mmCIF file of C-alpha atoms in Angstrom:
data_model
loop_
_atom_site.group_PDB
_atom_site.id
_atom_site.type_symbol
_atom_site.label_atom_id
_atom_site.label_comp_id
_atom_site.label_asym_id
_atom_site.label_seq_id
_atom_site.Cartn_x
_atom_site.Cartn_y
_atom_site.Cartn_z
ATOM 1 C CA UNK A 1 -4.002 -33.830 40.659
ATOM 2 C CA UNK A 2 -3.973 -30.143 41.080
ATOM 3 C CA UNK A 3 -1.112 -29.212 43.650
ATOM 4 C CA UNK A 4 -0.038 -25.711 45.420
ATOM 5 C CA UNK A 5 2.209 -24.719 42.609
ATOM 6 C CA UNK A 6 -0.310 -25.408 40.009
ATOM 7 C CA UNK A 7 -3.704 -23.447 42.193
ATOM 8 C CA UNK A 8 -0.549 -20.428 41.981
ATOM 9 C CA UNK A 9 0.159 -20.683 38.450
ATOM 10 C CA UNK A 10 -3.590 -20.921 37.785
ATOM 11 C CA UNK A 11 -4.288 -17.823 40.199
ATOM 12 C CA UNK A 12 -1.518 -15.358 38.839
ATOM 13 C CA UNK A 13 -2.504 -16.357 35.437
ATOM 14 C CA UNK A 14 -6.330 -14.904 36.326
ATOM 15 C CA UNK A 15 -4.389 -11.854 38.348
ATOM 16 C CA UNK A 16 -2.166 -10.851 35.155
ATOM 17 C CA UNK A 17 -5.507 -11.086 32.496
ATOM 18 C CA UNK A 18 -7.794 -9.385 34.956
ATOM 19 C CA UNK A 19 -5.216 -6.350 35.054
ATOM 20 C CA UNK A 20 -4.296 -6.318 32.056
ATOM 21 C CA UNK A 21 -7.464 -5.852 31.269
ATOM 22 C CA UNK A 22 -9.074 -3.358 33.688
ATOM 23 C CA UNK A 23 -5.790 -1.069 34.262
ATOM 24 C CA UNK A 24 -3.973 -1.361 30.699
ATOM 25 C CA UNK A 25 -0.765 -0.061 31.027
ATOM 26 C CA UNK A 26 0.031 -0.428 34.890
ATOM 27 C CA UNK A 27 3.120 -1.787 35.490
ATOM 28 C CA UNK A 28 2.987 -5.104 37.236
ATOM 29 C CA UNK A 29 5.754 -6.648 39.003
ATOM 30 C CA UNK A 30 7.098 -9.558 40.598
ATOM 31 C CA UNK A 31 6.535 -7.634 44.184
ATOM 32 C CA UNK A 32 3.307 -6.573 43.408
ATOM 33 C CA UNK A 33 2.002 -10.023 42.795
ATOM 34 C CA UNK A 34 3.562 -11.407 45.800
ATOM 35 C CA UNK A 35 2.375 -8.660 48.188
ATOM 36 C CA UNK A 36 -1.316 -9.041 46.351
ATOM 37 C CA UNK A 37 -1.069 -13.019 47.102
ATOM 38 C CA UNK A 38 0.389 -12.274 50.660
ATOM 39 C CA UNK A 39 3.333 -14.599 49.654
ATOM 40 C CA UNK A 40 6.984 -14.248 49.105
ATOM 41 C CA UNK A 41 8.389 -13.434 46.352
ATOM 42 C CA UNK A 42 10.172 -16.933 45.704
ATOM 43 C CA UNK A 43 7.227 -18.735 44.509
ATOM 44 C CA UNK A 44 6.038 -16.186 42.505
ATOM 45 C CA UNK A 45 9.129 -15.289 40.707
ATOM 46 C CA UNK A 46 9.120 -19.478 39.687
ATOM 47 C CA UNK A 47 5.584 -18.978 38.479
ATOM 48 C CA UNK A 48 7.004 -16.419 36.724
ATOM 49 C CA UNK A 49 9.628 -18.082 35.134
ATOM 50 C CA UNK A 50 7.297 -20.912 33.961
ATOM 51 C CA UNK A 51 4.919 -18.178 31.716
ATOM 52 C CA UNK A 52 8.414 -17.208 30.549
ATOM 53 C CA UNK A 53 9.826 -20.086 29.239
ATOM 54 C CA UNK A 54 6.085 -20.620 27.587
ATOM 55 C CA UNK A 55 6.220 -17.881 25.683
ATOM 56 C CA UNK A 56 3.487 -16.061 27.552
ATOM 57 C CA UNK A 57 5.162 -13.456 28.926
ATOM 58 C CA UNK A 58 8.308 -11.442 29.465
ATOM 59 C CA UNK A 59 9.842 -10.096 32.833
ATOM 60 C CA UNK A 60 11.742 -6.976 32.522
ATOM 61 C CA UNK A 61 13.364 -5.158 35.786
ATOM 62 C CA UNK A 62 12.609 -1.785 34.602
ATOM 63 C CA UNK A 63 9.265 -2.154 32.614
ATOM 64 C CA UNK A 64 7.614 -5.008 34.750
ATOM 65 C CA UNK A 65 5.783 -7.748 33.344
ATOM 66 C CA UNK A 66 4.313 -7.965 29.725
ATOM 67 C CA UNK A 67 2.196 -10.538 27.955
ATOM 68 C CA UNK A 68 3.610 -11.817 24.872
ATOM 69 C CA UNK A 69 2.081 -9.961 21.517
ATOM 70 C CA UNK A 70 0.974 -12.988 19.661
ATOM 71 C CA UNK A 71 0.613 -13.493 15.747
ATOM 72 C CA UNK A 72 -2.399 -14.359 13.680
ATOM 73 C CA UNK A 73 0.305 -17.317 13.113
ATOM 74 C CA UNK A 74 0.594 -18.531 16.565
ATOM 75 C CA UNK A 75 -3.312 -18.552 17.024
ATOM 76 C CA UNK A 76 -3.699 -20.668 13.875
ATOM 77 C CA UNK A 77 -0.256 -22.924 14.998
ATOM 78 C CA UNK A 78 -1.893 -23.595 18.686
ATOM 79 C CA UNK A 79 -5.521 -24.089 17.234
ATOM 80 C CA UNK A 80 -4.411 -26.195 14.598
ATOM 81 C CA UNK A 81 -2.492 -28.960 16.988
ATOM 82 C CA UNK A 82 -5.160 -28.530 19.449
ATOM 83 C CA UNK A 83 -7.829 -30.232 17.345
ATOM 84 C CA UNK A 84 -5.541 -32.995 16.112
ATOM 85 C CA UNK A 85 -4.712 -33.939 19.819
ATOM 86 C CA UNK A 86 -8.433 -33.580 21.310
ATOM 87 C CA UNK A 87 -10.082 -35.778 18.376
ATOM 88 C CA UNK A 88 -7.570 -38.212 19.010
ATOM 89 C CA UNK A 89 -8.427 -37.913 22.635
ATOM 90 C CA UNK A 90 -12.072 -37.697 22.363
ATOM 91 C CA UNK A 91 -12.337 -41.517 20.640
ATOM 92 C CA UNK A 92 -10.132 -42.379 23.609
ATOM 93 C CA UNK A 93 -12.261 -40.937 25.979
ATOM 94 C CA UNK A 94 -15.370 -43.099 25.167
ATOM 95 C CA UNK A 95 -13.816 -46.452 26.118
ATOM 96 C CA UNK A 96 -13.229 -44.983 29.480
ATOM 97 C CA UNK A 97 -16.316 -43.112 30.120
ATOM 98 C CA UNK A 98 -18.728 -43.280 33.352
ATOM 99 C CA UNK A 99 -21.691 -41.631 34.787
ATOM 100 C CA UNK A 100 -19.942 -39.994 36.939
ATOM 101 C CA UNK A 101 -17.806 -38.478 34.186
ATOM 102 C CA UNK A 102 -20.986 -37.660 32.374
ATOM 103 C CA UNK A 103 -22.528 -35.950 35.555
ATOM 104 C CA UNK A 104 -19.436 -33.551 35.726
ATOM 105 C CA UNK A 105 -19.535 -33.004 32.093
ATOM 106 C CA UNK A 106 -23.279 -31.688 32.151
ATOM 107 C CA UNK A 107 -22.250 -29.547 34.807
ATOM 108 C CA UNK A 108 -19.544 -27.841 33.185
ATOM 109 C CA UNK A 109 -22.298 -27.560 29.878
ATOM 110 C CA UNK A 110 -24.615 -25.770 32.573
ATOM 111 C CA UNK A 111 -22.131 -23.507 34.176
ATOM 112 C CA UNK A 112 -20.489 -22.485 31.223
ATOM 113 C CA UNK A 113 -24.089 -21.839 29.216
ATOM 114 C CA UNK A 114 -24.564 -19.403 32.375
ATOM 115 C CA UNK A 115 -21.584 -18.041 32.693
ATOM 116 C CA UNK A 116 -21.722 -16.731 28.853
ATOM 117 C CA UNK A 117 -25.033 -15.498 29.478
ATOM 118 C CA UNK A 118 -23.844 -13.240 31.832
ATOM 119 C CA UNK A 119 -21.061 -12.088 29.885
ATOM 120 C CA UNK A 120 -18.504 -13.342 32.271
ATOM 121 C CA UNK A 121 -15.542 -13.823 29.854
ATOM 122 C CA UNK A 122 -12.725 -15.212 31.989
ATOM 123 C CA UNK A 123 -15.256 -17.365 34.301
ATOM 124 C CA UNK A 124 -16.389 -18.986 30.862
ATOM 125 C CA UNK A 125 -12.953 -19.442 29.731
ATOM 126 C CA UNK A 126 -12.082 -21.538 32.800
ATOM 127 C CA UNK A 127 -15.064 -23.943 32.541
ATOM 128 C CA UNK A 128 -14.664 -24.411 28.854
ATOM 129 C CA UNK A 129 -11.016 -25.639 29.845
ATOM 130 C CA UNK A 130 -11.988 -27.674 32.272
ATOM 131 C CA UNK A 131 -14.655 -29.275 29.851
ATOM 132 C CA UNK A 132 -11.988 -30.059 27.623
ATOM 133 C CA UNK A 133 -9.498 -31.327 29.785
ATOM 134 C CA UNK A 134 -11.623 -33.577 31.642
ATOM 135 C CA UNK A 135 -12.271 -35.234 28.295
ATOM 136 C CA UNK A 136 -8.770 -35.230 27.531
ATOM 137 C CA UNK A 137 -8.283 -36.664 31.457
ATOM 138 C CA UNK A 138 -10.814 -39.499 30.313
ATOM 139 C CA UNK A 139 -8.185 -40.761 27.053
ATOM 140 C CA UNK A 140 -5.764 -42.064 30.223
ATOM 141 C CA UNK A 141 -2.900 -40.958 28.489
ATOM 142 C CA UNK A 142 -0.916 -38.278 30.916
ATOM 143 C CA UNK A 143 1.221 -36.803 28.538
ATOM 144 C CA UNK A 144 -1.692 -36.081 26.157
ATOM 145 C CA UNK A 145 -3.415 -34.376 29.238
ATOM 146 C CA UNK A 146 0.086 -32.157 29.598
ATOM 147 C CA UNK A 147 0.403 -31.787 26.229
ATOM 148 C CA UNK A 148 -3.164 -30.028 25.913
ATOM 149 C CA UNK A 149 -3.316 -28.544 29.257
ATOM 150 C CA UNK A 150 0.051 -25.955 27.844
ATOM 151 C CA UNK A 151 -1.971 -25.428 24.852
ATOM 152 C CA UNK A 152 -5.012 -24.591 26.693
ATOM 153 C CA UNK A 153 -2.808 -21.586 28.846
ATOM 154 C CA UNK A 154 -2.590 -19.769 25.506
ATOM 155 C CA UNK A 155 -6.257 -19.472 24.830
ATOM 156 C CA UNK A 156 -6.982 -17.050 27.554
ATOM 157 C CA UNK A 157 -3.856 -15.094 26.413
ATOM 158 C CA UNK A 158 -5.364 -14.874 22.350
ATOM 159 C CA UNK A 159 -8.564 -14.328 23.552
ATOM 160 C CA UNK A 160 -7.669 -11.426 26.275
ATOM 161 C CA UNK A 161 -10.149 -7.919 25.448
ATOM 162 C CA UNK A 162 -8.486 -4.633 25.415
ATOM 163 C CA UNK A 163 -9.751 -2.195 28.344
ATOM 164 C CA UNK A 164 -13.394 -0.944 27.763
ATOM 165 C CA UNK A 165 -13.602 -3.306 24.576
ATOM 166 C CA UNK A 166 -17.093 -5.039 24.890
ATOM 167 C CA UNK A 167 -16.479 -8.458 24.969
ATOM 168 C CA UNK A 168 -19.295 -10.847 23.150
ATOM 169 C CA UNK A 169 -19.161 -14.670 24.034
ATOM 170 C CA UNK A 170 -20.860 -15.893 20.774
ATOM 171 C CA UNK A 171 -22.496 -19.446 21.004
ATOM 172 C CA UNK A 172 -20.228 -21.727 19.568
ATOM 173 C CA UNK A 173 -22.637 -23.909 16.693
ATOM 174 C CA UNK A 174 -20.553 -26.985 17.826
ATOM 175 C CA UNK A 175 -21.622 -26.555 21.348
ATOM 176 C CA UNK A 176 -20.350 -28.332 24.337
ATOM 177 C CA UNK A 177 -24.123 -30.344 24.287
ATOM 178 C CA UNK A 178 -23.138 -31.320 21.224
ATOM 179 C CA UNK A 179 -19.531 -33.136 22.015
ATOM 180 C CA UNK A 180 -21.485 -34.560 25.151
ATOM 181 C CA UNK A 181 -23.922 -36.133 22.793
ATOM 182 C CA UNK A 182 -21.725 -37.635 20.610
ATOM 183 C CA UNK A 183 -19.291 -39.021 23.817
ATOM 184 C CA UNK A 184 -22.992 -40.882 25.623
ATOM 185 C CA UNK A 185 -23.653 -42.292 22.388
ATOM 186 C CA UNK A 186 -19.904 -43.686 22.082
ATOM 187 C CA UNK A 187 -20.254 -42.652 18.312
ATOM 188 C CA UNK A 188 -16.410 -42.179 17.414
ATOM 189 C CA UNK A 189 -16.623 -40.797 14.109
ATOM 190 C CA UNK A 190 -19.408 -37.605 15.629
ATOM 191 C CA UNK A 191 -17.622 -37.596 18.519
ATOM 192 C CA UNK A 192 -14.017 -36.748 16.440
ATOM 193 C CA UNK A 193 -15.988 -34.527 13.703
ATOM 194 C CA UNK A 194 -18.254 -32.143 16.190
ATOM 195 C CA UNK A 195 -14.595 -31.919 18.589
ATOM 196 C CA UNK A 196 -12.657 -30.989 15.562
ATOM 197 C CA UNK A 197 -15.579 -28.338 14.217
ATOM 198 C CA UNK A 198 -16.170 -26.928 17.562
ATOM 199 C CA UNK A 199 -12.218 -25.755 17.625
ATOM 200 C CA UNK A 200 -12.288 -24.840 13.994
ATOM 201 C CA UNK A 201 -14.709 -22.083 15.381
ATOM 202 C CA UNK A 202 -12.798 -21.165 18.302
ATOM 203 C CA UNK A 203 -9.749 -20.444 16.195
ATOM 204 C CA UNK A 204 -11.680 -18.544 13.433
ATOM 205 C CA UNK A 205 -13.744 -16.623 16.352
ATOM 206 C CA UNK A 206 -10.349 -15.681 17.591
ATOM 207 C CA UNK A 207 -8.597 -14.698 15.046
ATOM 208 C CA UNK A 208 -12.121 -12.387 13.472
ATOM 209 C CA UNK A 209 -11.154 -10.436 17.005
ATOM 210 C CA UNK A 210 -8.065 -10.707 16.951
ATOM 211 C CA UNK A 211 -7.952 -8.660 14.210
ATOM 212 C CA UNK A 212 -10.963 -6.529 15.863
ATOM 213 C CA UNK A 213 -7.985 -5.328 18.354
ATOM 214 C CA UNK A 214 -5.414 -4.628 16.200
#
């Protein structure tokens, strides 16, 4: 269940890519965000904290706010325990799984398909989150869903494009379609094998431009 403090985190998350992004090296700060949100500063400055203590960012009085210069080593760390925790998920997921979990899946497929289409790199990052974490939702195990939901924070910080960098969504050969498949036709061993591929190419695809931006 998504509450206020989580739609906040989830919000300033989006603010701090977008301008780091489009304005570079404009300092951002704690009372910037709150006067942007219309909010006071309290809530903000906890948000804050959180992205700290994650490793995502760093708060400094005089230089702002900074995201965190990762490591080809923390992409391949975060990757690497993502796909042991999402295939254990995934065979999890097919005992518990509906039509109406299968409806919301294909919608996510759709929306995301469109969204890379379009070139809309953040938008696409957000459904392809919410595709996985609904499956991870489905395995009924809470902490699992915590567990990959922190993990999940971090992609849209590896995968962040430098300003005026052309950003390319490639079509992932493990495709969403494919995961769905494999879930309908409660095959475990696909299911676990085409879940585990699928972020084998997200990690390589990040850290080819990862390097790309170096």
């Amino acid at each position: 269940m998504r509450t206020k403090a989580k739609e906040l985190k989830e919000k300033i998350i989006e603010y701090l890519l977008t301008n780091f992004r489009e304005n570079g090296k404009e300092k951002i700060t704690e009372e910037k965000i709150a006067s942007y949100f219309k909010i006071s500063r309290t809530p903000v400055r906890e948000v804050l904290k959180s992205l700290e203590n994650e490793g995502l960012i760093s708060v400094r009085r005089n230089s702002g706010i900074k995201i965190r210069e990762f490591s080809k080593e923390d992409i391949k760390n975060v990757y690497d325990v993502r796909i042991i925790l999402e295939e254990y998920a995934i065979k999890e997921a097919i005992k518990n799984l509906k039509e109406e979990n299968i409806k919301k899946l294909r919608e996510y497929v759709r929306n995301y398909n469109k969204a890379r289409k379009e070139g809309k790199w953040l938008e696409a990052k957000k459904i392809d989150q919410l595709f996985h974490e609904k499956i991870v939702e489905l395995s009924g195990n809470w902490y699992l869903n915590y567990l990959v939901k922190k993990l999940n924070v971090f992609s849209f910080f590896f995968s962040l494009p430098k300003k005026n960098q052309k950003y390319r969504i490639d079509p992932n050969p493990y495709s969403h379609n494919r995961i769905l498949k494999a879930l309908i036709k409660k095959d475990h061993e696909i299911a676990s094998e085409t879940i585990k591929n699928h972020i084998l190419w997200i990690k390589n695809y990040t850290l080819k431009n990862f390097e790309k931006r170096r």
